[in-house]
mmCIF file of C-alpha atoms and ligand atoms in Angstrom:
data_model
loop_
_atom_site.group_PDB
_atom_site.id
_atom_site.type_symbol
_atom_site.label_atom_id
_atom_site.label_comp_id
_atom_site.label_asym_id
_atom_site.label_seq_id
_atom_site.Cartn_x
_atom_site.Cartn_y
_atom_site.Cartn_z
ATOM 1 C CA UNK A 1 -6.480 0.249 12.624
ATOM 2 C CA UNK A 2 -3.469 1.805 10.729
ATOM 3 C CA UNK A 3 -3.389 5.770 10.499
ATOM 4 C CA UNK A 4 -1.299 7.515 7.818
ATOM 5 C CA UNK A 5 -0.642 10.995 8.818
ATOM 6 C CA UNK A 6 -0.616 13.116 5.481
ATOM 7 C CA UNK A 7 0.662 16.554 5.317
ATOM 8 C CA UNK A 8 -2.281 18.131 3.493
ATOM 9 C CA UNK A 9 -4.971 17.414 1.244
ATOM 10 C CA UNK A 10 -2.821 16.463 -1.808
ATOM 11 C CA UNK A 11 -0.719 14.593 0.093
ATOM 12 C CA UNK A 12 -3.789 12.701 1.420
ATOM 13 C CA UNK A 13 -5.238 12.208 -1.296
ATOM 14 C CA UNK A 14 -1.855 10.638 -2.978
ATOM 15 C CA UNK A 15 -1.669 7.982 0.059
ATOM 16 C CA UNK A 16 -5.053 6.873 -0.436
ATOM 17 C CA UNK A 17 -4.775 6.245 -4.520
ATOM 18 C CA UNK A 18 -1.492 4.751 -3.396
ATOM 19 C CA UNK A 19 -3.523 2.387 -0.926
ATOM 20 C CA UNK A 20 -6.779 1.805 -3.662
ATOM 21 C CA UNK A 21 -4.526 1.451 -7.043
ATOM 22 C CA UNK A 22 -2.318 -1.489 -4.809
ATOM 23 C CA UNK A 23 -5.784 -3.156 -4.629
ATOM 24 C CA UNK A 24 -6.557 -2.827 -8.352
ATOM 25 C CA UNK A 25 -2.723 -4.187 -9.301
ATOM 26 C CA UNK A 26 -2.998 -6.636 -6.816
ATOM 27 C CA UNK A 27 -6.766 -7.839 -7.891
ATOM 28 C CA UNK A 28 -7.470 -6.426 -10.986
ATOM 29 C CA UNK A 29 -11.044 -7.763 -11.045
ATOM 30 C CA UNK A 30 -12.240 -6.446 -7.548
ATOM 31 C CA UNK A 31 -14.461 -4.760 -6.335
ATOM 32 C CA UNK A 32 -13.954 -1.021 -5.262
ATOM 33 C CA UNK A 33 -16.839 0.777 -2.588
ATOM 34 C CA UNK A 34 -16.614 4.194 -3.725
ATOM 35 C CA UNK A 35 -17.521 7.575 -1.988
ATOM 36 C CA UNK A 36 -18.784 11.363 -3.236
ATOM 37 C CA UNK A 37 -18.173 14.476 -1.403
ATOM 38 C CA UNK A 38 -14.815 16.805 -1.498
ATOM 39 C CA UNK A 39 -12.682 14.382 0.194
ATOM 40 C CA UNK A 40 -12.542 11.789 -2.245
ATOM 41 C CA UNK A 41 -11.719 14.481 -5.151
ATOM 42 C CA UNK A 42 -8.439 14.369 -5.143
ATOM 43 C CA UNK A 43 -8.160 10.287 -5.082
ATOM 44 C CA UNK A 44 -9.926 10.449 -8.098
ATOM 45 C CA UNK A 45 -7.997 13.332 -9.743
ATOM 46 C CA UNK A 46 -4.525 11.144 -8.700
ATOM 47 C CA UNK A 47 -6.046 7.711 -9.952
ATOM 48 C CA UNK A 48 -6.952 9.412 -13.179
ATOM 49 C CA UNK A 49 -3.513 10.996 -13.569
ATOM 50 C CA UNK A 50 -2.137 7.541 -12.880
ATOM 51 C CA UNK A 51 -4.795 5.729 -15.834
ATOM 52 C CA UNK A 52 -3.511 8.466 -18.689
ATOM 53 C CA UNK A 53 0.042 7.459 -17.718
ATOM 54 C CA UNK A 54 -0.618 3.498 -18.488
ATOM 55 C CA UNK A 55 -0.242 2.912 -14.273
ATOM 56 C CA UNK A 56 -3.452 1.457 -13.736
ATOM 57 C CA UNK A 57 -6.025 -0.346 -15.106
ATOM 58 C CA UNK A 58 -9.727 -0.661 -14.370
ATOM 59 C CA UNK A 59 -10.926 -2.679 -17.116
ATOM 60 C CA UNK A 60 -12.020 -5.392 -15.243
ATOM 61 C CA UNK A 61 -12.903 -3.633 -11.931
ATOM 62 C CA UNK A 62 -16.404 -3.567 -10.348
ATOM 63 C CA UNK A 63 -17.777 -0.162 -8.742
ATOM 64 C CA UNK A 64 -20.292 0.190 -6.072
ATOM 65 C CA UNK A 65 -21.341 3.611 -4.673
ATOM 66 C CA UNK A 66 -22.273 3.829 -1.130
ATOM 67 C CA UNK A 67 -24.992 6.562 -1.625
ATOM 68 C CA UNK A 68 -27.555 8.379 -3.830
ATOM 69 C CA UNK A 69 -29.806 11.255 -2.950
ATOM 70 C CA UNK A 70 -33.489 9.915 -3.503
ATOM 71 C CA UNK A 71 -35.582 11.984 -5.813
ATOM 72 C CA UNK A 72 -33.581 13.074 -8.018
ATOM 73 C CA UNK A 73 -32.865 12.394 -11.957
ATOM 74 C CA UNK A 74 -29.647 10.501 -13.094
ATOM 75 C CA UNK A 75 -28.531 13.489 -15.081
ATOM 76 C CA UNK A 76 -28.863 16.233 -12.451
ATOM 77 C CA UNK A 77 -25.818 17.690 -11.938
ATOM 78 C CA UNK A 78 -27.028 17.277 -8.280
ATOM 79 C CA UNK A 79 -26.697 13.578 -8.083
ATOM 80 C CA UNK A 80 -24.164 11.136 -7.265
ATOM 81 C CA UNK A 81 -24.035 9.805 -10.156
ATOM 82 C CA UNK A 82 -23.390 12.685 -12.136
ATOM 83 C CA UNK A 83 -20.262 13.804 -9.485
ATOM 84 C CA UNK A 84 -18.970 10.353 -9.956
ATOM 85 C CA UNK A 85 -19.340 10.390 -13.957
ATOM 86 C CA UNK A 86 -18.082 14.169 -13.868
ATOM 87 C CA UNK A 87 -15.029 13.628 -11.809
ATOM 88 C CA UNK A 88 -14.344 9.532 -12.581
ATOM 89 C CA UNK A 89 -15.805 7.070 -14.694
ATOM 90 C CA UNK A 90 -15.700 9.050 -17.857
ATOM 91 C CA UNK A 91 -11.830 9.551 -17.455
ATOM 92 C CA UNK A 92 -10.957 5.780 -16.792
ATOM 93 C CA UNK A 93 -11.355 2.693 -18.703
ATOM 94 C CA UNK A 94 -13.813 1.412 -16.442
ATOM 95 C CA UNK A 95 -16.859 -0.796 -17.935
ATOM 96 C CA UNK A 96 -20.089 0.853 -17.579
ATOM 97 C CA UNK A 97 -21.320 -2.563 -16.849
ATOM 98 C CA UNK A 98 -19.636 -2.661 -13.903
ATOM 99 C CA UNK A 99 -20.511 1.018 -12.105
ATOM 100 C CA UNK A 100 -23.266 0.247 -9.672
ATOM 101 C CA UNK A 101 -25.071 3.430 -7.534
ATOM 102 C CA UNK A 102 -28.345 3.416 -5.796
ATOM 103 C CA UNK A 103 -31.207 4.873 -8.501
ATOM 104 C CA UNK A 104 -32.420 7.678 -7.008
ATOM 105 C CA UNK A 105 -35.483 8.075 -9.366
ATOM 106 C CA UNK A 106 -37.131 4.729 -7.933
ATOM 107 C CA UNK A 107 -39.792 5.892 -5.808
ATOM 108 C CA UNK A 108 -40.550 1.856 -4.695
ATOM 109 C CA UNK A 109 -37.871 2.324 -1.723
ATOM 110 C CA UNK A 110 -38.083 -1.185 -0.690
ATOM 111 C CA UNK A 111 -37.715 -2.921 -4.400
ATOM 112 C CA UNK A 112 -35.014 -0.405 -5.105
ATOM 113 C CA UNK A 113 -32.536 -1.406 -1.228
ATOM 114 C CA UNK A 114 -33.467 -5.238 -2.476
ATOM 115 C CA UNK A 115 -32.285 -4.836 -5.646
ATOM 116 C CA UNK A 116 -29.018 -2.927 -4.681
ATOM 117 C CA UNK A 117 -27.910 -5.224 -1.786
ATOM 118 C CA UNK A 118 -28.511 -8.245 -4.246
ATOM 119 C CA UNK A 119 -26.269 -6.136 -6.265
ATOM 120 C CA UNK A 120 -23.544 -6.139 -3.059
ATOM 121 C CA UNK A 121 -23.939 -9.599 -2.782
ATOM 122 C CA UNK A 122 -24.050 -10.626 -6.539
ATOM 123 C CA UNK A 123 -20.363 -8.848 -6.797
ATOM 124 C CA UNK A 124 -19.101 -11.466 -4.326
ATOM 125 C CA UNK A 125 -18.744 -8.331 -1.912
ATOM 126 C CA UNK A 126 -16.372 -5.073 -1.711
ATOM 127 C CA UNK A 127 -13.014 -5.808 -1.734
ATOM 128 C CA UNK A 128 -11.937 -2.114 -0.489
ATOM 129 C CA UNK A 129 -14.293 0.635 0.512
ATOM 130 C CA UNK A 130 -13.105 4.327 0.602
ATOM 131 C CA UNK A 131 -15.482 6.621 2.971
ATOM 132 C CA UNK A 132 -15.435 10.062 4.084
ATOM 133 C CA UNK A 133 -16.571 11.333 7.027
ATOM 134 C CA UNK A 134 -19.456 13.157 7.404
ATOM 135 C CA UNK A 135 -19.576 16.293 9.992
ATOM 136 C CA UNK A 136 -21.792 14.884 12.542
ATOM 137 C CA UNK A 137 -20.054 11.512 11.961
ATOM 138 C CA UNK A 138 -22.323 9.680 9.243
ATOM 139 C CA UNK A 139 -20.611 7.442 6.941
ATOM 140 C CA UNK A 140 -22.579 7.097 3.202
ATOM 141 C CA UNK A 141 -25.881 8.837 4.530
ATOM 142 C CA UNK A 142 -26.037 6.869 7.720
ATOM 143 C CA UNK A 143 -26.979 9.230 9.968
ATOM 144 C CA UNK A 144 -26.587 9.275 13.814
ATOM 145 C CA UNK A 145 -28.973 7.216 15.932
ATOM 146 C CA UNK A 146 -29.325 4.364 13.230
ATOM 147 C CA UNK A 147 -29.007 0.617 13.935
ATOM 148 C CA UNK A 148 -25.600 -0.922 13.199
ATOM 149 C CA UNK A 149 -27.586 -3.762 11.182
ATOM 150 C CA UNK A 150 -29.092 -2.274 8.320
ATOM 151 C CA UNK A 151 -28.262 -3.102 5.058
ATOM 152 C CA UNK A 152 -28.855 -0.613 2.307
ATOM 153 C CA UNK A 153 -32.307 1.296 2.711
ATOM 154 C CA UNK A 154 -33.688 5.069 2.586
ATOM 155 C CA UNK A 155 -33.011 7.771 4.913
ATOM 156 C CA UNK A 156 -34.333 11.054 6.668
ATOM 157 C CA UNK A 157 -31.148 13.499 5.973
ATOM 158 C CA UNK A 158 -30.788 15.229 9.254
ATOM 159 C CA UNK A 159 -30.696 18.789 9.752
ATOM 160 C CA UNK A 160 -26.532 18.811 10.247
ATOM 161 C CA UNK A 161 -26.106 17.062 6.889
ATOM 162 C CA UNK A 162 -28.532 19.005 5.011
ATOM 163 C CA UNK A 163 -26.708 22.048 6.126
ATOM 164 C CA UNK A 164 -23.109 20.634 5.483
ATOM 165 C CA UNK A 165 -24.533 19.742 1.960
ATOM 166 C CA UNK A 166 -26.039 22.635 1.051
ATOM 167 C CA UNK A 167 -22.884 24.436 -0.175
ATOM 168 C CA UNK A 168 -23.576 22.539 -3.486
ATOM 169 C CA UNK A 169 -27.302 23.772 -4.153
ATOM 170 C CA UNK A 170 -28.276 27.145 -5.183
ATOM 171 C CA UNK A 171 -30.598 27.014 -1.920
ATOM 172 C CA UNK A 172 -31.349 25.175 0.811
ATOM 173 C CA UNK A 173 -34.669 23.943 0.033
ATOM 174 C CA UNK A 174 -32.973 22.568 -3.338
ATOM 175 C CA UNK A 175 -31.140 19.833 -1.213
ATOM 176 C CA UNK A 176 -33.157 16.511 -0.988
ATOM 177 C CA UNK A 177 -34.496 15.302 2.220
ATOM 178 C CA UNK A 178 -33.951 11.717 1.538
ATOM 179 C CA UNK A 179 -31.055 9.461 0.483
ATOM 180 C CA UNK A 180 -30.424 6.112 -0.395
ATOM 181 C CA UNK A 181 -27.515 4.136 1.251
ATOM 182 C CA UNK A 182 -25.454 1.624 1.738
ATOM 183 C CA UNK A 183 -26.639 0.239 5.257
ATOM 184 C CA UNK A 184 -23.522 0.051 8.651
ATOM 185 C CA UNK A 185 -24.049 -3.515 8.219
ATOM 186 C CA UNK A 186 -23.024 -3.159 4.139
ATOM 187 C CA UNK A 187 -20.005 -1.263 5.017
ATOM 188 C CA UNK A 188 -18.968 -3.383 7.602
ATOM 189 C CA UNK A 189 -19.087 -6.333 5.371
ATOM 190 C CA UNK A 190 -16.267 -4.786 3.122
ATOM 191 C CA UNK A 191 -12.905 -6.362 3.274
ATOM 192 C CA UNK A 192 -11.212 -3.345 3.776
ATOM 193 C CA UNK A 193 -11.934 0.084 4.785
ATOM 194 C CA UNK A 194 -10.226 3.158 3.712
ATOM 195 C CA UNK A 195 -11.237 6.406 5.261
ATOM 196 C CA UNK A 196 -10.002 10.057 4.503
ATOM 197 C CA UNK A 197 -9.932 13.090 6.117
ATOM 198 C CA UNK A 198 -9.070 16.692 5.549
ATOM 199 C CA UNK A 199 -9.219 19.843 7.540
ATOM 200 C CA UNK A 200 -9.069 20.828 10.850
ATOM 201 C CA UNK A 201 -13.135 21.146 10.610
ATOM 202 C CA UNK A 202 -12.878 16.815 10.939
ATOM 203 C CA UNK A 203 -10.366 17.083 13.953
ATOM 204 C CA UNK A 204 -12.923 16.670 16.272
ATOM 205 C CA UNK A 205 -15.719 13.750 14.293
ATOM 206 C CA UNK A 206 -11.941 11.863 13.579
ATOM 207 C CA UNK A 207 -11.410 11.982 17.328
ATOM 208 C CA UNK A 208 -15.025 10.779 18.455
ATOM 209 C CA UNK A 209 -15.318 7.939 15.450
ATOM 210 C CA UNK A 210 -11.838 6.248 16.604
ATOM 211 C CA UNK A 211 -10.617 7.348 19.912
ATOM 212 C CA UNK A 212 -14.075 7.250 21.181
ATOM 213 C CA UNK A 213 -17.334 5.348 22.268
ATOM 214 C CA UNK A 214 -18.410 2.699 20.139
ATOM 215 C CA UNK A 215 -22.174 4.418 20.130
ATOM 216 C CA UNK A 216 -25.070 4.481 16.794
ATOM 217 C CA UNK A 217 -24.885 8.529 17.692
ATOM 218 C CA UNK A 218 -21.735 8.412 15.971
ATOM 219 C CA UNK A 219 -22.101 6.034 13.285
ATOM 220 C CA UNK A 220 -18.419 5.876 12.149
ATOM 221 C CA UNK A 221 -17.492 4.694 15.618
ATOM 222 C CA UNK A 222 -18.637 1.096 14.401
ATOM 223 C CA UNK A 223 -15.262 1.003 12.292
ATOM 224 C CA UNK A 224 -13.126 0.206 15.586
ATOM 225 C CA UNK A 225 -14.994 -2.858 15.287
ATOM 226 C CA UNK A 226 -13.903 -4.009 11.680
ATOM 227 C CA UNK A 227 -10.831 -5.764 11.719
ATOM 228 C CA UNK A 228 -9.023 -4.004 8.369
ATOM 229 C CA UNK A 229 -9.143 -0.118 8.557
ATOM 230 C CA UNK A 230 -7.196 2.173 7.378
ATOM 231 C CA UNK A 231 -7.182 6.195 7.950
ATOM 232 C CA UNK A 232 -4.995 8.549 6.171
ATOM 233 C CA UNK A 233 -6.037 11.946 7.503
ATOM 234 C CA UNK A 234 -3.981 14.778 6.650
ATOM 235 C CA UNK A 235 -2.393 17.307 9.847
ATOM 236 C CA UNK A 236 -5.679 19.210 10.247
ATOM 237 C CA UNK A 237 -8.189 16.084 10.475
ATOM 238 C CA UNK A 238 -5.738 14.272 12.800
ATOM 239 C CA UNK A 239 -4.519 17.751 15.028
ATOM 240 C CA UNK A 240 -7.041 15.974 18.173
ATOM 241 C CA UNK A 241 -5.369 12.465 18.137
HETATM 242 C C1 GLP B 1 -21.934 13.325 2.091
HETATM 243 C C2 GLP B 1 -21.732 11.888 1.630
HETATM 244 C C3 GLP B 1 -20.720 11.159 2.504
HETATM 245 C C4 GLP B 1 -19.482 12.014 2.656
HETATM 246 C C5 GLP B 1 -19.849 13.297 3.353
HETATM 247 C C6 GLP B 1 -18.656 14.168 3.679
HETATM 248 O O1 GLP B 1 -22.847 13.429 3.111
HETATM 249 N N1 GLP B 1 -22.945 11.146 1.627
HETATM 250 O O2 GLP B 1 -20.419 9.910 1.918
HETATM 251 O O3 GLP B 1 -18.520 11.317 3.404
HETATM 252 O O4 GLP B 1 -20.736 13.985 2.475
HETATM 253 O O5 GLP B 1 -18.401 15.053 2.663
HETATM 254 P P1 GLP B 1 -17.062 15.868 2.484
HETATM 255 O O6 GLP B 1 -16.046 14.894 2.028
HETATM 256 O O7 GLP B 1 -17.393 16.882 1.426
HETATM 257 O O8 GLP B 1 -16.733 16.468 3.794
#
């Protein structure tokens, strides 16, 4: 595993759209894992900045998200797919074609994981996947205590996530109960794996996911197991390493 140590968020979040847009000059037709949540904001504020200036191209990039929260409509501001039009695809060139997230409307769970992983598959497989950290250590929605070989499928949010996640809801009973994601096995079958992390609040999940116990109760530990991983966590996230 490499570790970049960033100074701060914006800093972070420059290293890592350093480390993705490399991927997209490099292989301009691959195929990008993409996360939601606060980390990733500010890669997707830098890539955009570097699109409008003519630095990179997505035209012929491919987009999977790792997540969707399960029950809810495709234009609630609530759901993935929203946060990723809102704050990416509508400010780069990429082809709506190619933008793949779990549908969160399907209430068939099973047809709905089938028809994503063939989607995984049918791509010829992630060529880089960014992830963020969860608090208690999930990575997409896979939440402690999982098996390591599960590809994408629908889970239980636990009580820890539903509480780190209500900060975007009016209330708490707003936030959905249930989530489709990307399964361990999924993400482990990514070439490469980008992670970020801000804050002193991830000091201590950064710590136990790669410095500690390989172990399902912290399902980011599995990473020390992939052989291409990279972290760029900024002085906060990495103060316990
Ligand atoms: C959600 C997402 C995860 C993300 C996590 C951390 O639970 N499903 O993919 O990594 O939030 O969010 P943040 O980056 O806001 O700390």
């Amino acid at each position: 595993m490499r570790i970049y140590r960033a100074l701060n968020y914006s800093d972070m979040s420059r290293k890592a759209a350093n480390i993705l847009s490399a991927q997209v000059i490099l292989k301009p037709h691959c195929v990008l894992g993409l996360a939601t949540g606060s980390s990733p904001l500010g890669v997707y504020r830098q890539l955009i900045e570097w699109y409008k200036k003519g630095d990179i191209d997505f035209s012929e990039v491919t987009t999977i998200n790792l997540d969707e929260y399960a029950g809810i409509s495709k234009d609630d501001p609530h759901s993935y797919r929203y946060f990723m039009k809102e704050n990416f695809w509508s400010h780069v060139n990429i082809d709506p074609d190619r933008i793949n997230i779990p549908d969160g409307t399907q209430t068939e769970e099973e047809d709905e994981c089938i028809r994503y992983d063939r989607v995984i598959a049918s791509s010829g497989g992630i060529d880089m996947q960014l992830l963020g950290l969860g608090r208690n250590g999930h990575i997409g929605f896979n939440e402690p205590g999982g098996a390591f070989d599960k590809d994408t499928h629908c889970v239980s949010l636990t009580e820890s996530t539903i509480e780190a996640n209500k900060r975007f809801f009016e209330r708490e009973d707003d936030v959905p109960r249930k989530a489709y994601t990307m399964g361990i096995r999924s993400i482990m079958q990514a070439r490469r794996i980008l992670v970020i992390a801000s804050g002193a609040r991830k000091a201590g999940i950064v710590r136990e996911a790669f410095f500690g116990p390989v172990t399902p109760m912290v399902p980011a530990s599995v990473l020390q197991l992939h052989n291409n991983v990279t972290l760029v966590g900024d002085e906060g996230a990495l103060s316990m390493i």
